Structures are given as structure tokens and as C-alpha cells.
mmCIF file of C-alpha atoms and ligand atoms in Angstrom:
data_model
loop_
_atom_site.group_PDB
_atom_site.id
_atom_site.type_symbol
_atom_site.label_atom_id
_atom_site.label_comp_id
_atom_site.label_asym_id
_atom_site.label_seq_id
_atom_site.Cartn_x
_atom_site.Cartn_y
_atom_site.Cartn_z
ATOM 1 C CA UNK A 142 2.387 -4.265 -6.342
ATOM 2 C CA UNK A 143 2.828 -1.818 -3.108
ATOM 3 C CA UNK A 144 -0.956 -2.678 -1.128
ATOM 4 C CA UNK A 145 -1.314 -2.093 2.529
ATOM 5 C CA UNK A 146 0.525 -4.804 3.070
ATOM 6 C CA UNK A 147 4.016 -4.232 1.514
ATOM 7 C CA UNK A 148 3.791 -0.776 2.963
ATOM 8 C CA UNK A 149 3.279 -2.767 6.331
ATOM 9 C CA UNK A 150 5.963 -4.854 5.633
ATOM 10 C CA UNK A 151 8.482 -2.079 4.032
ATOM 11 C CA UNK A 152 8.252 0.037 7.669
ATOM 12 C CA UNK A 153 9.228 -2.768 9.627
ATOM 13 C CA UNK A 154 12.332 -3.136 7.217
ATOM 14 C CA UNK A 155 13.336 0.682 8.032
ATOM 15 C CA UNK A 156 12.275 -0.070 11.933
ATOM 16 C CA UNK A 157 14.830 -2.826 11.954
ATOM 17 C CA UNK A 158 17.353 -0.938 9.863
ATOM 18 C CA UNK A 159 17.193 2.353 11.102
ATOM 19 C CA UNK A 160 15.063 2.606 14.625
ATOM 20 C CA UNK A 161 16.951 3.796 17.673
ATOM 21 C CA UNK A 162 19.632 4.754 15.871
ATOM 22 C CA UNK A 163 21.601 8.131 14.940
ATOM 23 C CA UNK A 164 21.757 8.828 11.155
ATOM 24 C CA UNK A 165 24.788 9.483 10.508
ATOM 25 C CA UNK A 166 24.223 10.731 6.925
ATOM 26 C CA UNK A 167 21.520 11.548 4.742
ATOM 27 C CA UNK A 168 21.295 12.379 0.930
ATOM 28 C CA UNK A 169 18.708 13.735 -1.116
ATOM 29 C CA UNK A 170 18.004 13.173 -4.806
ATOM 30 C CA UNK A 171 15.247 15.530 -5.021
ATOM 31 C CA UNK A 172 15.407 19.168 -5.700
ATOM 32 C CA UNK A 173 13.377 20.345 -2.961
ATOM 33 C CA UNK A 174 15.160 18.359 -0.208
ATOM 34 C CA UNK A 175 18.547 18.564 -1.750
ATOM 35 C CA UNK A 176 19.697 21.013 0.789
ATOM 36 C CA UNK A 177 18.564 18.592 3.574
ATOM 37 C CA UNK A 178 21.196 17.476 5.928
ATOM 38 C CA UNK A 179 19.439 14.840 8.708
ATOM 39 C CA UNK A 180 22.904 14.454 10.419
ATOM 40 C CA UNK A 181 22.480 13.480 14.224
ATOM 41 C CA UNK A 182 19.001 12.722 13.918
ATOM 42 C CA UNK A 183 17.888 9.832 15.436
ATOM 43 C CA UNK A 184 15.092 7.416 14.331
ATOM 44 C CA UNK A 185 12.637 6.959 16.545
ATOM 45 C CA UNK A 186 9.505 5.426 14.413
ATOM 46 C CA UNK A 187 9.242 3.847 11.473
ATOM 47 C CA UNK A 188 5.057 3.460 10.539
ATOM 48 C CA UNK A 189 2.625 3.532 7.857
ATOM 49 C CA UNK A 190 -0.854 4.348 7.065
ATOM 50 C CA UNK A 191 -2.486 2.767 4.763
ATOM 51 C CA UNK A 192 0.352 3.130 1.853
ATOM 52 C CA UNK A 193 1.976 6.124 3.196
ATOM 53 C CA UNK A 194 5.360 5.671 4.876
ATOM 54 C CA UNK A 195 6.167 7.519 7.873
ATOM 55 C CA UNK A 196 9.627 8.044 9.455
ATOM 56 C CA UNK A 197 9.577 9.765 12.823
ATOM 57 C CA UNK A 198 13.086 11.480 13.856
ATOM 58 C CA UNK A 199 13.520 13.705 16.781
ATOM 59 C CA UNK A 200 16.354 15.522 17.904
ATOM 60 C CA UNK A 201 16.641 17.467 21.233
ATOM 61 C CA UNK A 202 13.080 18.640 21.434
ATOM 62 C CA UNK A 203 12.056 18.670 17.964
ATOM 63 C CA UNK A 204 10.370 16.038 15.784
ATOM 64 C CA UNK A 205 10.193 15.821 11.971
ATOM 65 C CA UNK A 206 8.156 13.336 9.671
ATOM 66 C CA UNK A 207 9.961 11.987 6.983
ATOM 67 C CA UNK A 208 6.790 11.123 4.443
ATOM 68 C CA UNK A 209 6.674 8.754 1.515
ATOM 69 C CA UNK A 210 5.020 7.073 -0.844
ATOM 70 C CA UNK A 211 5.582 3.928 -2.653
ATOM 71 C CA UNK A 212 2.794 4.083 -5.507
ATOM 72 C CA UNK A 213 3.062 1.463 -8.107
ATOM 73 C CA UNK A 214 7.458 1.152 -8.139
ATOM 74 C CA UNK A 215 8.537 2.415 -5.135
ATOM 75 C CA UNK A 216 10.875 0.506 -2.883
ATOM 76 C CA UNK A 217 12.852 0.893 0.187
ATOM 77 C CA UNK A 218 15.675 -1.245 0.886
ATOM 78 C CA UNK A 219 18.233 -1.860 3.458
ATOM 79 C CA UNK A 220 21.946 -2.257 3.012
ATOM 80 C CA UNK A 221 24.672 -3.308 5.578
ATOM 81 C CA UNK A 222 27.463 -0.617 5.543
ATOM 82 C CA UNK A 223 29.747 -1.606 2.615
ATOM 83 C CA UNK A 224 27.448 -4.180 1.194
ATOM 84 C CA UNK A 225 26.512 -3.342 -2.863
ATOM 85 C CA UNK A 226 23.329 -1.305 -3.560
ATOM 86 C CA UNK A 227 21.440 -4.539 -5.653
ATOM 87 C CA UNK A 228 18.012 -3.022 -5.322
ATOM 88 C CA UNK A 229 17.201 -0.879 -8.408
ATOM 89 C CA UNK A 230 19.469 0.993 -10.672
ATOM 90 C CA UNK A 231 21.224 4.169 -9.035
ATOM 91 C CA UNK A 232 19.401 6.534 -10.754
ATOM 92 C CA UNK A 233 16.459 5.567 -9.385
ATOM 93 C CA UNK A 234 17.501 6.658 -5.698
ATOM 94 C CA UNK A 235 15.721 9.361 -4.092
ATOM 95 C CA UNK A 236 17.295 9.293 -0.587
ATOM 96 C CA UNK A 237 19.564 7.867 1.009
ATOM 97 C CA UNK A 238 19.946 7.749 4.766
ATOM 98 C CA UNK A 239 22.789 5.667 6.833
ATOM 99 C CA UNK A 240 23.363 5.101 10.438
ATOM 100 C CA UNK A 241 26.290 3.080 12.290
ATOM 101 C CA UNK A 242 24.913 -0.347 11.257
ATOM 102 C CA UNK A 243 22.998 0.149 8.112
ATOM 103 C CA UNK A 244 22.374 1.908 4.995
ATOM 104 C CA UNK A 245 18.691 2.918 3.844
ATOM 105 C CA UNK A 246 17.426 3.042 0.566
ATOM 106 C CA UNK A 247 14.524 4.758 -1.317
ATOM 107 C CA UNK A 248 14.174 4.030 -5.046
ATOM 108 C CA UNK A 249 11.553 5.610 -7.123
ATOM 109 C CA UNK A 250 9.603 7.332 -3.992
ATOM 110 C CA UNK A 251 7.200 9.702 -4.577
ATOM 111 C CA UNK A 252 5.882 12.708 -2.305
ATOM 112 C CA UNK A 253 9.187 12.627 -0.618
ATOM 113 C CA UNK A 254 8.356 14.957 2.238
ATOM 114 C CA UNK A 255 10.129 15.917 5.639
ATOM 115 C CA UNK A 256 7.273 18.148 8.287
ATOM 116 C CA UNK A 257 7.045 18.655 11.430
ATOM 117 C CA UNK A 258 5.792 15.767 13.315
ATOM 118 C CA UNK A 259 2.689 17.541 14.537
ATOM 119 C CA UNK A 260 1.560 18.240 11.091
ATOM 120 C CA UNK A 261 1.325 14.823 9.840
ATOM 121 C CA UNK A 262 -2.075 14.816 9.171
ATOM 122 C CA UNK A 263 -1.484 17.526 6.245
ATOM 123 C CA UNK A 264 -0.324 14.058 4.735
ATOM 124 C CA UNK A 265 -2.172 11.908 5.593
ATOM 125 C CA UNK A 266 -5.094 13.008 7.695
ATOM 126 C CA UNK A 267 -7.432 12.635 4.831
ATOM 127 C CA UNK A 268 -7.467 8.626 5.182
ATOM 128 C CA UNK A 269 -10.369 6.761 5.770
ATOM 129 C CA UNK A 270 -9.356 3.842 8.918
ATOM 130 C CA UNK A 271 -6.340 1.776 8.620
ATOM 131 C CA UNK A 272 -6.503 -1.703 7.411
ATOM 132 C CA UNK A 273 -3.268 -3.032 9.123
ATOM 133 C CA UNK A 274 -3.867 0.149 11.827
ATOM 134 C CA UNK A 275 -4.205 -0.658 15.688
ATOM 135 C CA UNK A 276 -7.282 1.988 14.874
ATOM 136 C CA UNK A 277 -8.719 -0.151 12.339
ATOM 137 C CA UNK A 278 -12.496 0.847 12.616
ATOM 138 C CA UNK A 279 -14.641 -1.789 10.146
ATOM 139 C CA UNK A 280 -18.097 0.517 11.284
ATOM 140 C CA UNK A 281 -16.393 3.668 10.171
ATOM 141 C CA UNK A 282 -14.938 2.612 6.408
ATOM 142 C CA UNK A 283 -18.609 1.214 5.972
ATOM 143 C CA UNK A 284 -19.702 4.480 7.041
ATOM 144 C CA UNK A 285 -17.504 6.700 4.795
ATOM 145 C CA UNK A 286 -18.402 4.272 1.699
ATOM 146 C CA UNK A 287 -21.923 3.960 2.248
ATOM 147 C CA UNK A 288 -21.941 8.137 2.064
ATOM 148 C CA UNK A 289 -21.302 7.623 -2.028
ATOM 149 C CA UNK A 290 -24.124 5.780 -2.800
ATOM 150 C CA UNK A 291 -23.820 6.007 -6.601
ATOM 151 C CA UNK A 292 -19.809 5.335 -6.518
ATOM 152 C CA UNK A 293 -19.168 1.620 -7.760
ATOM 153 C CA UNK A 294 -18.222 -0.970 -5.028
ATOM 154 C CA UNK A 295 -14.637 -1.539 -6.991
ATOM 155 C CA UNK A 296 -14.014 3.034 -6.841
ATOM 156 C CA UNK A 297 -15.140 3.106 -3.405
ATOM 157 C CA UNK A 298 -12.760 0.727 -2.276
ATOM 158 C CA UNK A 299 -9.744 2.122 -3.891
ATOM 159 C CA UNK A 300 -10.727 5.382 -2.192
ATOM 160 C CA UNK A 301 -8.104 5.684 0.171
ATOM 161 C CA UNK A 302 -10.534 8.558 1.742
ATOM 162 C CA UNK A 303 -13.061 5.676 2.618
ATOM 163 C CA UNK A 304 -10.487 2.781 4.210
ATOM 164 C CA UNK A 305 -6.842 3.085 3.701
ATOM 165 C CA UNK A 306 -4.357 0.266 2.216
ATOM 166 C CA UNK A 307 -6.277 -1.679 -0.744
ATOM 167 C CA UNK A 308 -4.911 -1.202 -4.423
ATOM 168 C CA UNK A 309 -5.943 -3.111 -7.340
ATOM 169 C CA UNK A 310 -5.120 -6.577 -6.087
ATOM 170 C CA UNK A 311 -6.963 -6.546 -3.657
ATOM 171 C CA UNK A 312 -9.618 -4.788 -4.658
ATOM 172 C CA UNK A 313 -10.270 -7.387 -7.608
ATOM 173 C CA UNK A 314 -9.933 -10.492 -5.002
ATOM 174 C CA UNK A 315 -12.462 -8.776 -2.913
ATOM 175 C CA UNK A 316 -14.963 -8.213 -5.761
ATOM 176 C CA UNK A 317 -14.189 -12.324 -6.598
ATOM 177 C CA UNK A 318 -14.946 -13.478 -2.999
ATOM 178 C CA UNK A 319 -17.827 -11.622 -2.272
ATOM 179 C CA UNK A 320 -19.496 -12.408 -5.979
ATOM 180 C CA UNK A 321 -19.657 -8.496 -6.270
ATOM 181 C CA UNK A 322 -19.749 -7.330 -10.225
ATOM 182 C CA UNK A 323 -17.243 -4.168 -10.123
ATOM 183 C CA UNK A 324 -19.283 -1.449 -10.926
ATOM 184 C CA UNK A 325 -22.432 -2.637 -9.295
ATOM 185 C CA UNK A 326 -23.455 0.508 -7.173
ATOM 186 C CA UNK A 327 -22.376 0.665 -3.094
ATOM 187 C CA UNK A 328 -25.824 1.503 -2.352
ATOM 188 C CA UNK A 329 -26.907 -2.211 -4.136
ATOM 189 C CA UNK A 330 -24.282 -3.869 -2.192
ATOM 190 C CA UNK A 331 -26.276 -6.205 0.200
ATOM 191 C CA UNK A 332 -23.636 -6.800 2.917
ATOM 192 C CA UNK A 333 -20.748 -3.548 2.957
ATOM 193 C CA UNK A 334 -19.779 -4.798 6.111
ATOM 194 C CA UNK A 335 -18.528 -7.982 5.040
ATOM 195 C CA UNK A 336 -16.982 -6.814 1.985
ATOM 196 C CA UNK A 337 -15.208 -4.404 3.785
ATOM 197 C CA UNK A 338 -14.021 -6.975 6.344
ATOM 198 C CA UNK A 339 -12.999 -9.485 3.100
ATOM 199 C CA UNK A 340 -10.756 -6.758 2.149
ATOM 200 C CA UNK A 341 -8.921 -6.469 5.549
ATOM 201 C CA UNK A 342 -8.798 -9.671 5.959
ATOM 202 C CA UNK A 343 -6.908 -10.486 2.583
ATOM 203 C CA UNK A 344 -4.468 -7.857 3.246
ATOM 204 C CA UNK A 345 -3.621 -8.582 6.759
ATOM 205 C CA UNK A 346 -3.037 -11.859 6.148
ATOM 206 C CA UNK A 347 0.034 -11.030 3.640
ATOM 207 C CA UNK A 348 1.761 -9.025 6.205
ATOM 208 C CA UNK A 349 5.199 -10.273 7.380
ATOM 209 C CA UNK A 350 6.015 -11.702 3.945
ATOM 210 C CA UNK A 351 6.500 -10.350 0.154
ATOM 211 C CA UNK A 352 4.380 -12.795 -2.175
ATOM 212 C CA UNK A 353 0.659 -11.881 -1.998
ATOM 213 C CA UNK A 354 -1.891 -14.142 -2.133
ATOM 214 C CA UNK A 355 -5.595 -14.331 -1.766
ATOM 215 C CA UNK A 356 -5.940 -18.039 -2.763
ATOM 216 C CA UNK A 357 -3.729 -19.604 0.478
ATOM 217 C CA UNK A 358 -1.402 -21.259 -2.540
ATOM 218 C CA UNK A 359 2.131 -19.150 -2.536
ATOM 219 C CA UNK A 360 2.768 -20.989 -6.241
ATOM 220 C CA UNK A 361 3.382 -19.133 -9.325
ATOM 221 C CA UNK A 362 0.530 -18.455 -11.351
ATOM 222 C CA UNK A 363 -2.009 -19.556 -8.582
ATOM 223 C CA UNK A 364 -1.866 -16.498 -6.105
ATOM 224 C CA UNK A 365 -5.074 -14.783 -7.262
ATOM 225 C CA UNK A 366 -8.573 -15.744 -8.584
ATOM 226 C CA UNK A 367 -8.877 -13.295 -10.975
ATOM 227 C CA UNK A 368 -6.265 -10.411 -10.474
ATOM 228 C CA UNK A 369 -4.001 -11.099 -13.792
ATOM 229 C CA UNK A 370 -6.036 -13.807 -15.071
ATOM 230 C CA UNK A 371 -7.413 -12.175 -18.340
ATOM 231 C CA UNK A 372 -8.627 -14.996 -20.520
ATOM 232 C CA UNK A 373 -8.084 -17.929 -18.282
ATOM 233 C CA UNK A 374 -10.297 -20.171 -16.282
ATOM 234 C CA UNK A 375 -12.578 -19.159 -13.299
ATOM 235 C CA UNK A 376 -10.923 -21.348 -10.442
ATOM 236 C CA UNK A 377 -15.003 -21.785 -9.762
ATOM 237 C CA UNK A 378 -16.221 -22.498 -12.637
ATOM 238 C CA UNK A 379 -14.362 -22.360 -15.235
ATOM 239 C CA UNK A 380 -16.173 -19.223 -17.091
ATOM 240 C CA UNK A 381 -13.026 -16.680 -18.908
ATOM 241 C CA UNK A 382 -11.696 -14.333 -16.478
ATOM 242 C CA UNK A 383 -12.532 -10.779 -18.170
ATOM 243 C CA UNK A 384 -10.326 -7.248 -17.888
ATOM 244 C CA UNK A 385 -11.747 -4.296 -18.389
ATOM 245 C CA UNK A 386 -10.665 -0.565 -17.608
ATOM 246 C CA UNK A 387 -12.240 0.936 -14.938
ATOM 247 C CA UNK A 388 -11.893 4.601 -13.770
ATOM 248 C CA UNK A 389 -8.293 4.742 -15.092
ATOM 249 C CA UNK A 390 -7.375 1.290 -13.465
ATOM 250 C CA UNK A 391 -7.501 -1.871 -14.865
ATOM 251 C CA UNK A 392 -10.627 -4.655 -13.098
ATOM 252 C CA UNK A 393 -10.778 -8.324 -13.777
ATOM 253 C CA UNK A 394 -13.780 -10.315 -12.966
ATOM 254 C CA UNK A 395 -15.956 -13.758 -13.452
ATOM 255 C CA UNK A 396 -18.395 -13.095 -15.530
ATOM 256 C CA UNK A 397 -20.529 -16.003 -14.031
ATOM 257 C CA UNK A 398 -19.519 -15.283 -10.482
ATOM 258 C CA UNK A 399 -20.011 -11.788 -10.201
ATOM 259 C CA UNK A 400 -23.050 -10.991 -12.276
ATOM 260 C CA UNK A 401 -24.548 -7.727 -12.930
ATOM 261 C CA UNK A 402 -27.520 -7.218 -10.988
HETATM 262 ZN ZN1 ZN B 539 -16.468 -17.994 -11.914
#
């Protein structure tokens, strides 16, 4: 599932592909941008924020943004000129951009957007701080959540507005470690600061690979406590995970761990 940290991961995989180097092609699969030619544009940055990707180009004095967002299917992957498109099936491609030495992929992006550098933050200037972000500001996402009093703990830390890069995974995980029930209100959430920090800390330390896991075991089946573990055993104490929809997202929780208040 794309979190913070897979859209950490997926811009160094266009930085190594594509950074410093002229594209030498581009195509576009998408109406709006199907006229786009990026030709003799070179890449100069490849970032994200939170779980938006951003691709800086700049020729002569100009600089364009190539935005995009990965949401629950998205991909990016990179090719070697030649080498046989594996990652998704071709109608899935939205763009397409190639350069001497490599071939860039995007299957299944969404808000697939090219603006002027400078106006970046009509993307994504809304976002709370930056979990994987040099700017990553603990005080300030504690701020922003703590302004919603009434939201639950498990809404407010989806909202991308309050800290940027946590999905459902880690969200859940969170909950788990910090014996939070999901819908217990922020403003009865003893210690923000250190749930906010638990969150970080579980994404940051998946960066640099692709299997995510909050328990330290990379094994199959025993990556999460209770993320995708309707039914089964609490690895505490044994109590039925539960699932439950939550604000048109799905929440899974120990009953005995994370008691309502
Ligand atoms: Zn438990």
C-alpha cells in the first residue's frame, strides 16, 4: 500500500533513473496532457511530500513540476532502454518519459499534473509537516491535530492537512502501539506528541526498502500487529483482532489493548 514511505522510496527510483539527465521523449496517456511534448527537458529533482510525487525539470530558465499521485495502485517503475515493460499491464500507463539510459514508467497515477515550479504549493501546499521531510516539525502536526478536538485520533491522522505521509497501515500500527482505541477523541488523547512521533517513526524506518513492517519481522504474515489481522490473535494477548469501517476506510484494532475510554 503507497504510505510515506513507498512514495519516499518511489522518488529515489526516478532520481536514479531519470536525475541529471535530458528526456529524450515523453508520452502522455491522459487527455489533458496528451499534447505534452517534455523533449530536451532535463531532470533536475525527483522529491516527494508526504505521498505526492514531485518531478522538477528545467530548461533554459524555466522550471516545471511534474505532480503525481500514487493513491492506493499507483506505481512508477524504471526500465533500461530495450528492456520489457513487466510492471503492470499497458493499459494501465499514464506517462511515459525516457532519457539516454532509462525508461520511466507511471501506471495507474492519478492527478497527473505538469505547473510551473513556483506554483507547487497549489499541489501540495495544503500539507501538514513531512514525515520523511528534512522539515519534519513533530510540534507543528501536534499543533494542527490538536486544533480538531472532536476529530477521532485514527481521522486526524490520516489527515494529510495535519502531518503528511501516513495511510491506513500505519495509522492502525500506531493506534496498536500507543493502546489508542480508533475513534477515541484527539482531545482525550493523553500524549499527541508521542503518538505523533510513533507514527514517524514506523514510517521512516521502512524507507529504502519495499516490505513494510511495524513488527521488526520482514516474514509473511507477521509484518503488522493488527493491520490485516481480522479475526486472528492479538500478538499481546491473544484477544481477536477486530475490523471495522471507519470514515470510509477500513480500522483494525485489539479490543483488549486499545479500550474505549
Ligand atoms: Zn491485544
Amino acid at each position: 500500500m503507497p504510505e510515506g514511505d513507498t512514495v519516499w522510496n518511489t522518488a529515489r527510483v526516478l532520481e536514479r533513473a531519470l536525475t541529471g539527465d535530458v528526456l529524450t521523449g515523453s508520452d502522455f496517456r491522459v487527455p489533458r496532457l496528451a499534447t505534452t511534448d517534455l523533449t530536451g527537458w532535463t531532470v533536475a529533482e525527483s522529491a516527494s511530500r508526504g505521498k505526492h510525487l514531485l518531478l522538477r525539470l528545467t530548461r533554459d530558465e524555466q522550471a516545471m513540476t511534474l505532480h503525481s499521485h500514487l493513491r492506493m495502485e499507483g506505481a512508477w517503475r524504471a526500465y533500461a532502454p530495450g528492456e520489457r515493460w513487466t510492471g503492470r499491464p499497458a493499459h494501465l500507463i499514464r506517462v511515459v518519459l525516457s532519457t539516454k539510459r532509462s525508461v520511466a514508467v507511471g501506471y495507474h497515477l492519478h492527478e497527473l499534473t505538469l505547473v510551473p515550479t513556483a506554483d507547487e504549493d497549489s499541489l501540495v501546499g495544503h500539507l501538514g509537516p513531512d514525515l520523511l521531510g528534512a522539515d519534519w516539525d513533530p510540534d507543528e502536526a501536534v499543533r494542527r491535530i490538536a486544533a480538531k478536538p472532536e476529530a477521532s485520533i485514527a481521522e486526524a491522522l490520516l489527515d494529510q492537512r495535519n502531518l503528511a505521509g501516513v495511510g491506513n497501515l500505519y495509522k492502525a500500527e500506531t493506534l496498536f502501539l500507543r493502546g489508542l482505541w480508533p475513534w477515541t477523541p484527539v482531545g482525550q488523547v493523553k500524549d499527541l506528541s508521542g503518538t505523533v512521533k510513533m507514527a514517524q517513526k514506523l514510517v521512516a524506518s521502512n524507507r529504502g526498502r519495499w516490505t513494510q513492517t511495524t513488527t521488526g519481522s520482514l516474514r509473511k504474515g507477521q509484518t503488522s500487529y493488527v493491520y490485516g489481522r481480522r479475526a486472528q490473535p492479538c500478538r499481546r494477548c491473544g484477544t481477536a483482532i477486530q475490523k471495522a469501517e471507519q470514515d470510509e476506510r477500513v480500522t483494525y484494532w485489539c479490543p483488549h489493548c486499545q479500550p474505549e475510554p
